[in-house]
CSV table of C-alpha atoms in Angstrom, one decimal:
chain,number,residue,atom,x,y,z
A,56,UNK,CA,-198.1,269.2,-227.0
A,57,UNK,CA,-201.1,268.0,-225.8
A,58,UNK,CA,-203.1,269.7,-228.6
A,59,UNK,CA,-201.0,268.0,-231.2
A,60,UNK,CA,-201.8,264.7,-229.5
A,61,UNK,CA,-205.5,264.9,-229.7
A,62,UNK,CA,-204.9,266.5,-233.1
A,63,UNK,CA,-203.2,263.7,-234.6
A,64,UNK,CA,-205.5,261.1,-236.2
A,65,UNK,CA,-202.8,258.4,-235.8
A,66,UNK,CA,-202.6,258.9,-232.2
A,67,UNK,CA,-206.3,258.8,-231.9
A,68,UNK,CA,-206.7,255.6,-233.8
A,69,UNK,CA,-204.1,254.0,-231.6
A,70,UNK,CA,-205.3,255.3,-228.4
A,71,UNK,CA,-208.9,253.9,-229.1
A,72,UNK,CA,-207.5,250.4,-230.2
A,73,UNK,CA,-205.5,250.3,-227.0
A,74,UNK,CA,-208.4,251.1,-224.9
A,75,UNK,CA,-210.5,248.3,-226.3
A,76,UNK,CA,-207.7,245.7,-225.9
A,77,UNK,CA,-207.0,247.1,-222.2
A,78,UNK,CA,-210.9,247.2,-221.6
A,79,UNK,CA,-211.5,243.8,-223.1
A,80,UNK,CA,-208.5,241.7,-221.9
A,81,UNK,CA,-208.8,242.9,-218.5
A,82,UNK,CA,-212.3,240.9,-218.0
A,83,UNK,CA,-211.4,238.5,-220.5
A,84,UNK,CA,-209.1,236.9,-217.8
A,85,UNK,CA,-211.7,235.9,-215.9
A,86,UNK,CA,-214.2,234.9,-218.4
A,87,UNK,CA,-211.4,232.5,-219.9
A,88,UNK,CA,-210.6,231.3,-216.4
A,89,UNK,CA,-214.4,230.3,-215.7
A,90,UNK,CA,-215.1,228.6,-219.0
A,91,UNK,CA,-217.5,231.7,-220.1
A,92,UNK,CA,-215.3,232.8,-223.0
A,93,UNK,CA,-218.0,231.8,-225.6
A,94,UNK,CA,-220.6,233.8,-223.3
A,95,UNK,CA,-218.5,237.1,-224.7
A,96,UNK,CA,-219.2,235.7,-228.2
A,97,UNK,CA,-222.9,235.4,-227.5
A,98,UNK,CA,-223.1,238.9,-225.8
A,99,UNK,CA,-221.3,240.6,-228.6
A,100,UNK,CA,-223.8,239.6,-230.9
A,101,UNK,CA,-227.0,239.5,-229.2
A,102,UNK,CA,-226.6,243.0,-228.0
A,103,UNK,CA,-227.2,244.2,-231.9
A,104,UNK,CA,-230.8,243.7,-230.9
A,105,UNK,CA,-230.6,246.1,-227.9
A,106,UNK,CA,-228.9,248.4,-230.2
A,107,UNK,CA,-231.7,248.6,-232.6
A,108,UNK,CA,-234.6,248.4,-229.8
A,109,UNK,CA,-232.8,251.2,-228.0
A,110,UNK,CA,-232.7,253.1,-231.3
A,111,UNK,CA,-236.2,252.4,-232.1
A,112,UNK,CA,-237.5,253.7,-228.7
A,113,UNK,CA,-235.7,256.7,-228.4
A,114,UNK,CA,-233.9,257.5,-232.0
A,115,UNK,CA,-230.4,257.7,-230.2
A,116,UNK,CA,-227.5,255.9,-231.8
A,117,UNK,CA,-224.8,256.1,-229.1
A,118,UNK,CA,-224.9,257.6,-225.4
A,119,UNK,CA,-225.6,255.9,-222.0
A,120,UNK,CA,-229.2,255.1,-222.6
A,121,UNK,CA,-227.9,253.1,-225.8
A,122,UNK,CA,-225.0,251.4,-223.7
A,123,UNK,CA,-227.6,250.6,-221.0
A,124,UNK,CA,-230.1,248.9,-223.2
A,125,UNK,CA,-227.5,247.1,-225.2
A,126,UNK,CA,-225.8,245.7,-221.7
A,127,UNK,CA,-229.4,244.8,-220.6
A,128,UNK,CA,-229.7,242.5,-223.8
A,129,UNK,CA,-226.3,240.8,-223.0
A,130,UNK,CA,-227.5,240.1,-219.6
A,131,UNK,CA,-230.7,238.9,-221.2
A,132,UNK,CA,-228.7,236.7,-223.4
A,133,UNK,CA,-226.8,235.1,-220.3
A,134,UNK,CA,-230.0,234.6,-218.4
A,135,UNK,CA,-232.0,233.0,-221.4
A,136,UNK,CA,-228.8,230.8,-221.8
A,137,UNK,CA,-228.5,229.7,-218.1
A,138,UNK,CA,-232.2,229.0,-217.9
A,139,UNK,CA,-232.0,227.0,-220.9
A,140,UNK,CA,-229.0,225.0,-219.9
A,141,UNK,CA,-230.6,224.5,-216.3
A,142,UNK,CA,-233.5,222.6,-217.9
A,143,UNK,CA,-231.0,220.0,-218.7
A,144,UNK,CA,-232.4,219.4,-222.2
A,145,UNK,CA,-229.5,220.8,-223.7
A,146,UNK,CA,-225.9,221.4,-222.6
A,147,UNK,CA,-224.3,224.8,-222.2
A,148,UNK,CA,-222.7,225.3,-225.7
A,149,UNK,CA,-225.9,224.3,-227.2
A,150,UNK,CA,-227.8,226.8,-225.2
A,151,UNK,CA,-225.4,229.7,-226.2
A,152,UNK,CA,-225.7,228.3,-229.8
A,153,UNK,CA,-229.4,228.6,-229.6
A,154,UNK,CA,-230.1,232.0,-228.0
A,155,UNK,CA,-227.5,234.2,-229.4
A,156,UNK,CA,-228.2,233.7,-233.0
A,157,UNK,CA,-231.9,234.1,-232.5
A,158,UNK,CA,-231.5,237.2,-230.8
A,159,UNK,CA,-228.8,238.3,-233.3
A,160,UNK,CA,-230.8,237.3,-236.3
A,161,UNK,CA,-234.0,239.2,-234.7
A,162,UNK,CA,-231.8,242.5,-234.3
A,163,UNK,CA,-230.6,242.1,-237.9
A,164,UNK,CA,-234.2,241.8,-239.2
A,165,UNK,CA,-235.0,245.0,-237.1
A,166,UNK,CA,-232.2,247.0,-238.7
A,167,UNK,CA,-233.2,245.7,-242.3
A,168,UNK,CA,-236.9,246.8,-241.6
A,169,UNK,CA,-236.1,250.0,-239.6
A,170,UNK,CA,-232.6,251.4,-239.9
A,171,UNK,CA,-231.7,251.3,-243.3
A,172,UNK,CA,-230.9,254.7,-243.7
A,173,UNK,CA,-229.5,255.4,-240.3
A,174,UNK,CA,-225.7,254.7,-239.0
A,175,UNK,CA,-226.8,251.4,-237.7
A,176,UNK,CA,-226.2,249.0,-240.5
A,177,UNK,CA,-224.9,245.4,-240.2
A,178,UNK,CA,-221.4,245.8,-241.3
A,179,UNK,CA,-220.8,248.7,-239.0
A,180,UNK,CA,-221.7,246.6,-236.0
A,181,UNK,CA,-220.2,243.5,-237.1
A,182,UNK,CA,-216.7,245.1,-238.2
A,183,UNK,CA,-216.7,248.9,-236.9
A,184,UNK,CA,-214.3,251.3,-238.5
A,185,UNK,CA,-211.7,252.3,-236.0
A,186,UNK,CA,-209.9,254.4,-239.0
A,187,UNK,CA,-212.8,257.2,-238.7
A,188,UNK,CA,-213.1,257.5,-235.0
A,189,UNK,CA,-211.1,260.5,-234.7
A,190,UNK,CA,-213.6,262.2,-236.8
A,191,UNK,CA,-216.5,262.1,-234.3
A,192,UNK,CA,-215.4,264.5,-231.5
A,193,UNK,CA,-216.7,266.1,-228.2
A,194,UNK,CA,-215.4,269.0,-226.6
A,195,UNK,CA,-213.8,268.2,-223.2
A,196,UNK,CA,-211.3,270.3,-221.0
A,197,UNK,CA,-210.8,272.7,-224.2
A,198,UNK,CA,-209.8,269.6,-226.5
A,199,UNK,CA,-211.6,267.9,-229.2
A,200,UNK,CA,-211.4,264.4,-228.2
A,201,UNK,CA,-213.1,261.5,-230.1
A,202,UNK,CA,-216.1,260.3,-228.4
A,203,UNK,CA,-215.1,256.6,-228.8
A,204,UNK,CA,-211.8,257.8,-227.0
A,205,UNK,CA,-213.8,259.6,-224.2
A,206,UNK,CA,-216.5,256.3,-224.0
A,207,UNK,CA,-213.9,253.7,-223.6
A,208,UNK,CA,-211.6,255.4,-221.4
A,209,UNK,CA,-214.7,255.5,-219.0
A,210,UNK,CA,-215.4,251.9,-219.5
A,211,UNK,CA,-211.6,250.9,-218.6
A,212,UNK,CA,-211.9,253.1,-215.4
A,213,UNK,CA,-215.1,251.2,-214.6
A,214,UNK,CA,-213.7,247.9,-215.6
A,215,UNK,CA,-210.2,248.5,-213.7
A,216,UNK,CA,-212.2,249.7,-210.4
A,217,UNK,CA,-214.5,246.7,-210.6
A,218,UNK,CA,-211.4,244.3,-211.0
A,219,UNK,CA,-209.3,246.2,-208.4
A,220,UNK,CA,-212.4,246.4,-205.7
A,221,UNK,CA,-213.5,242.9,-206.2
A,222,UNK,CA,-210.2,241.1,-206.7
A,223,UNK,CA,-211.0,238.8,-203.7
A,224,UNK,CA,-214.3,238.1,-204.4
A,225,UNK,CA,-213.5,237.5,-208.5
A,226,UNK,CA,-210.5,235.3,-207.5
A,227,UNK,CA,-212.1,233.1,-205.3
A,228,UNK,CA,-215.5,232.9,-207.2
A,229,UNK,CA,-213.6,232.0,-210.4
A,230,UNK,CA,-211.5,229.0,-208.8
A,231,UNK,CA,-214.1,227.7,-206.2
A,232,UNK,CA,-217.5,229.1,-206.5
A,233,UNK,CA,-218.8,227.0,-203.7
A,234,UNK,CA,-216.1,228.5,-201.2
A,235,UNK,CA,-217.1,231.7,-202.5
A,236,UNK,CA,-220.9,231.2,-201.9
A,237,UNK,CA,-220.0,229.8,-198.1
A,238,UNK,CA,-218.0,232.9,-197.6
A,239,UNK,CA,-221.0,235.1,-198.6
A,240,UNK,CA,-218.9,236.6,-201.5
A,241,UNK,CA,-222.1,236.6,-203.6
A,242,UNK,CA,-220.4,234.8,-206.6
A,243,UNK,CA,-223.7,234.8,-208.4
A,244,UNK,CA,-224.0,238.6,-208.3
A,245,UNK,CA,-220.1,239.0,-209.1
A,246,UNK,CA,-220.9,236.8,-212.2
A,247,UNK,CA,-223.7,238.6,-213.6
A,248,UNK,CA,-221.8,242.1,-212.8
A,249,UNK,CA,-218.7,240.7,-214.8
A,250,UNK,CA,-220.9,239.9,-217.9
A,251,UNK,CA,-222.9,243.2,-217.3
A,252,UNK,CA,-219.4,245.0,-217.8
A,253,UNK,CA,-218.9,242.7,-220.7
A,254,UNK,CA,-221.7,243.8,-222.5
A,255,UNK,CA,-221.1,247.7,-221.6
A,256,UNK,CA,-217.3,247.2,-223.0
A,257,UNK,CA,-218.6,245.5,-226.3
A,258,UNK,CA,-221.0,248.0,-226.9
A,259,UNK,CA,-218.4,250.7,-226.1
A,260,UNK,CA,-216.1,248.9,-228.7
A,261,UNK,CA,-218.5,248.7,-231.6
A,262,UNK,CA,-217.6,251.8,-233.2
A,263,UNK,CA,-213.9,251.0,-233.1
A,264,UNK,CA,-213.8,247.5,-233.6
A,265,UNK,CA,-217.1,245.8,-234.1
A,266,UNK,CA,-218.6,242.8,-232.5
A,267,UNK,CA,-216.5,240.3,-234.3
A,268,UNK,CA,-213.2,241.9,-233.5
A,269,UNK,CA,-214.1,242.5,-230.0
A,270,UNK,CA,-214.1,238.7,-229.5
A,271,UNK,CA,-210.2,238.5,-230.2
A,272,UNK,CA,-209.5,241.4,-227.9
A,273,UNK,CA,-211.3,239.7,-225.0
A,274,UNK,CA,-210.4,236.2,-225.5
A,275,UNK,CA,-207.0,235.7,-227.4
A,276,UNK,CA,-204.9,237.9,-225.1
A,277,UNK,CA,-206.1,236.1,-222.0
A,278,UNK,CA,-205.5,232.9,-223.6
A,279,UNK,CA,-202.2,233.8,-224.5
A,280,UNK,CA,-201.3,234.8,-221.2
A,281,UNK,CA,-202.9,231.8,-219.6
A,282,UNK,CA,-200.2,229.8,-221.6
A,283,UNK,CA,-197.2,231.6,-219.6
A,284,UNK,CA,-198.5,231.8,-216.1
A,285,UNK,CA,-200.7,230.4,-213.5
A,286,UNK,CA,-200.8,233.4,-211.3
A,287,UNK,CA,-203.8,235.4,-211.9
A,288,UNK,CA,-202.3,238.9,-211.3
A,289,UNK,CA,-199.4,237.9,-213.7
A,290,UNK,CA,-202.1,236.7,-216.2
A,291,UNK,CA,-204.1,239.6,-216.2
A,292,UNK,CA,-201.2,242.2,-216.7
A,293,UNK,CA,-199.9,240.0,-219.5
A,294,UNK,CA,-203.0,239.8,-221.0
A,295,UNK,CA,-203.1,243.7,-221.0
A,296,UNK,CA,-199.6,244.1,-222.5
A,297,UNK,CA,-200.4,241.6,-225.1
A,298,UNK,CA,-203.4,243.5,-226.3
A,299,UNK,CA,-201.6,247.1,-226.3
A,300,UNK,CA,-198.7,245.0,-228.3
A,301,UNK,CA,-201.1,243.7,-230.7
A,302,UNK,CA,-202.9,247.2,-231.2
A,303,UNK,CA,-199.3,249.1,-231.6
A,304,UNK,CA,-198.0,246.1,-234.0
A,305,UNK,CA,-201.2,246.0,-235.9
A,306,UNK,CA,-201.6,249.5,-236.5
A,307,UNK,CA,-198.1,250.2,-238.1
A,308,UNK,CA,-198.7,246.8,-240.3
A,309,UNK,CA,-202.0,247.8,-241.2
A,310,UNK,CA,-200.4,251.2,-242.8
A,311,UNK,CA,-197.6,249.6,-244.2
A,312,UNK,CA,-200.0,247.1,-246.1
A,313,UNK,CA,-202.8,249.6,-246.5
A,314,UNK,CA,-205.3,247.0,-244.9
A,315,UNK,CA,-208.0,247.1,-242.4
A,316,UNK,CA,-206.5,248.6,-239.1
A,317,UNK,CA,-208.9,246.9,-236.7
A,318,UNK,CA,-208.6,243.4,-238.7
A,319,UNK,CA,-205.0,243.8,-238.4
A,320,UNK,CA,-204.9,244.6,-234.8
A,321,UNK,CA,-207.1,241.8,-234.1
A,322,UNK,CA,-204.8,239.4,-236.3
A,323,UNK,CA,-202.0,240.3,-234.3
A,324,UNK,CA,-203.5,239.0,-231.1
A,325,UNK,CA,-203.5,235.7,-232.9
A,326,UNK,CA,-200.1,236.0,-233.9
A,327,UNK,CA,-198.9,236.8,-230.6
A,328,UNK,CA,-200.9,233.7,-229.1
A,329,UNK,CA,-199.7,231.4,-231.9
A,330,UNK,CA,-195.8,232.3,-230.9
A,331,UNK,CA,-196.7,231.7,-227.4
A,332,UNK,CA,-198.6,228.6,-228.3
A,333,UNK,CA,-195.3,227.0,-229.8
A,334,UNK,CA,-192.7,228.7,-227.7
A,335,UNK,CA,-194.2,229.1,-224.3
A,336,UNK,CA,-191.5,227.9,-221.7
A,337,UNK,CA,-193.4,225.4,-219.9
A,338,UNK,CA,-197.0,224.6,-221.8
A,339,UNK,CA,-195.6,225.6,-225.7
A,340,UNK,CA,-195.6,222.9,-228.3
A,341,UNK,CA,-191.6,223.0,-228.5
A,342,UNK,CA,-191.4,222.8,-224.6
A,343,UNK,CA,-193.9,220.1,-224.5
A,344,UNK,CA,-192.0,218.1,-227.2
A,345,UNK,CA,-188.8,218.4,-225.6
A,346,UNK,CA,-190.3,217.2,-222.0
A,347,UNK,CA,-191.9,214.1,-223.8
A,348,UNK,CA,-188.7,213.7,-225.5
A,349,UNK,CA,-186.9,213.8,-222.2
A,350,UNK,CA,-189.3,211.5,-220.5
A,351,UNK,CA,-188.7,209.0,-223.3
A,352,UNK,CA,-185.2,209.2,-222.8
A,353,UNK,CA,-185.6,208.7,-219.0
A,354,UNK,CA,-188.0,205.8,-219.4
A,355,UNK,CA,-185.6,204.1,-221.9
A,356,UNK,CA,-182.6,204.8,-219.2
A,357,UNK,CA,-184.5,202.6,-217.0
A,358,UNK,CA,-184.9,200.1,-219.5
A,359,UNK,CA,-181.0,200.5,-220.2
A,360,UNK,CA,-180.2,199.9,-216.4
A,361,UNK,CA,-182.6,196.9,-216.4
A,362,UNK,CA,-180.7,195.4,-219.2
A,363,UNK,CA,-177.3,196.0,-218.1
A,364,UNK,CA,-178.3,194.7,-214.3
A,365,UNK,CA,-179.7,191.6,-215.9
A,366,UNK,CA,-176.6,190.6,-217.6
A,367,UNK,CA,-173.8,192.3,-215.5
A,368,UNK,CA,-171.2,190.0,-214.4
A,369,UNK,CA,-172.4,187.0,-216.3
A,370,UNK,CA,-171.2,184.9,-219.4
A,371,UNK,CA,-173.2,187.2,-221.8
A,372,UNK,CA,-172.1,190.2,-220.4
A,373,UNK,CA,-169.5,191.0,-223.3
A,374,UNK,CA,-172.1,190.2,-225.8
A,375,UNK,CA,-175.0,192.2,-224.2
A,376,UNK,CA,-173.5,195.1,-222.5
A,377,UNK,CA,-172.6,196.8,-225.7
A,378,UNK,CA,-174.2,199.6,-228.1
A,379,UNK,CA,-174.5,196.8,-230.6
A,380,UNK,CA,-176.8,194.6,-228.4
A,381,UNK,CA,-179.1,197.7,-227.7
A,382,UNK,CA,-179.6,198.2,-231.4
A,383,UNK,CA,-180.1,194.5,-231.9
A,384,UNK,CA,-182.0,193.0,-229.1
A,385,UNK,CA,-184.1,196.1,-227.8
A,386,UNK,CA,-184.5,197.3,-231.4
A,387,UNK,CA,-183.3,200.8,-230.7
A,388,UNK,CA,-182.6,202.7,-233.7
A,389,UNK,CA,-178.5,203.6,-233.3
A,390,UNK,CA,-178.8,207.4,-232.7
A,391,UNK,CA,-181.4,206.9,-229.9
A,392,UNK,CA,-179.3,204.2,-228.4
A,393,UNK,CA,-176.6,206.7,-228.4
A,394,UNK,CA,-178.9,209.4,-226.9
A,395,UNK,CA,-180.0,207.0,-224.3
A,396,UNK,CA,-176.3,206.0,-223.1
A,397,UNK,CA,-175.6,209.7,-223.2
A,398,UNK,CA,-178.3,210.3,-220.9
A,399,UNK,CA,-177.2,207.6,-218.8
A,400,UNK,CA,-173.9,208.8,-218.3
A,401,UNK,CA,-175.2,212.2,-217.6
A,402,UNK,CA,-177.2,210.8,-214.8
A,403,UNK,CA,-174.3,209.0,-213.5
A,404,UNK,CA,-175.9,205.6,-214.2
A,405,UNK,CA,-173.3,203.7,-216.2
A,406,UNK,CA,-169.6,204.0,-216.9
A,407,UNK,CA,-167.6,202.5,-219.8
A,408,UNK,CA,-165.4,199.8,-218.3
A,409,UNK,CA,-163.1,197.4,-220.4
A,410,UNK,CA,-165.1,198.6,-223.6
A,411,UNK,CA,-168.3,197.4,-222.0
A,412,UNK,CA,-171.1,199.4,-220.5
A,413,UNK,CA,-171.3,198.8,-216.7
A,414,UNK,CA,-173.8,200.1,-213.9
A,415,UNK,CA,-172.2,202.4,-211.5
A,416,UNK,CA,-173.4,202.5,-207.9
A,417,UNK,CA,-176.2,205.1,-208.6
A,418,UNK,CA,-177.1,202.7,-211.7
A,419,UNK,CA,-177.3,199.7,-209.3
A,420,UNK,CA,-179.5,201.5,-206.9
A,421,UNK,CA,-181.8,202.4,-209.9
A,422,UNK,CA,-181.8,198.8,-210.7
A,423,UNK,CA,-182.8,197.9,-207.2
A,424,UNK,CA,-185.7,200.4,-207.5
A,425,UNK,CA,-186.9,198.3,-210.2
A,426,UNK,CA,-186.6,194.9,-209.6
A,427,UNK,CA,-186.6,195.4,-205.9
A,428,UNK,CA,-184.1,195.2,-202.9
A,429,UNK,CA,-184.4,191.7,-202.2
A,430,UNK,CA,-182.9,190.9,-205.8
A,431,UNK,CA,-179.1,191.0,-205.8
A,432,UNK,CA,-176.7,191.0,-208.7
A,433,UNK,CA,-176.7,188.0,-211.0
């Protein structure tokens, strides 16, 4: 059974995608919460320079030296960006926009000049090709396993150990860096460790999904989870689950439509985000629209209570305490006036007495809170 599993190209493609998604989204939660999501974009592009520089020095297109060299370039990007931002001559977003295109462009130029005939072309670096990861294998435990699977499994374990071992430091450093520094939790070192692992994960993901699609996996699932929960451990769990769901659904849709597998996996992260963006129970567009409608109804309920309170037991009560008066005098559409009356009924504020709208005791108490306790009924 194990032989059949590793011999199946479909299984290896799916496993590679899931390893990329889990490794990236695990770190992405902290990047999104720290407001460093765009740094992952900068790192994933600028490490192209590290890849080509390491190749020029060692002629190695893969392996630990390649990963370390590219990761150091990612850290260099972060350091240069922060130094530029600390000059206060430009803001952080502008510093990111200045540094990473420069390093990325230098990497592209070096590839064009020195690596045209090597498997380091711009398209493979940017887009990757997950469909062919099963062709490049290595022998491990008497099994031929794709190198990408071995590399990404190692990266996932490292990322998982980093997050679990430094959970408290990451959590406090994310939400209150000053407190983390006061407690001696070394938030700066943790910050660079997080970004260093982001660089390593980006390099390991290149062969499978490329730099551009890696960004989708490290940002979109955490952003989706953030719409659904404010608990960090739930956000991390949901983020990983969403990335796995995007990989599985993206793979089968790509096979069905005969399109790019990596591209469809990344696209599914966007589809899942769009669903959560609309339907998230508390923060989705639909929930916010319903909340705003409820708030408006409650606000107009207070206006209705004030209107009825003003005219209750007066000569104009027969004219004013009716649906017709709400439409004419308050200029509410009839459907809205009926909705406000229904809302006031549900809240126990009003009742219909003798064909007229009247305040109940709870409604009178609401009126006293509006006009003040010193004012009695007219």
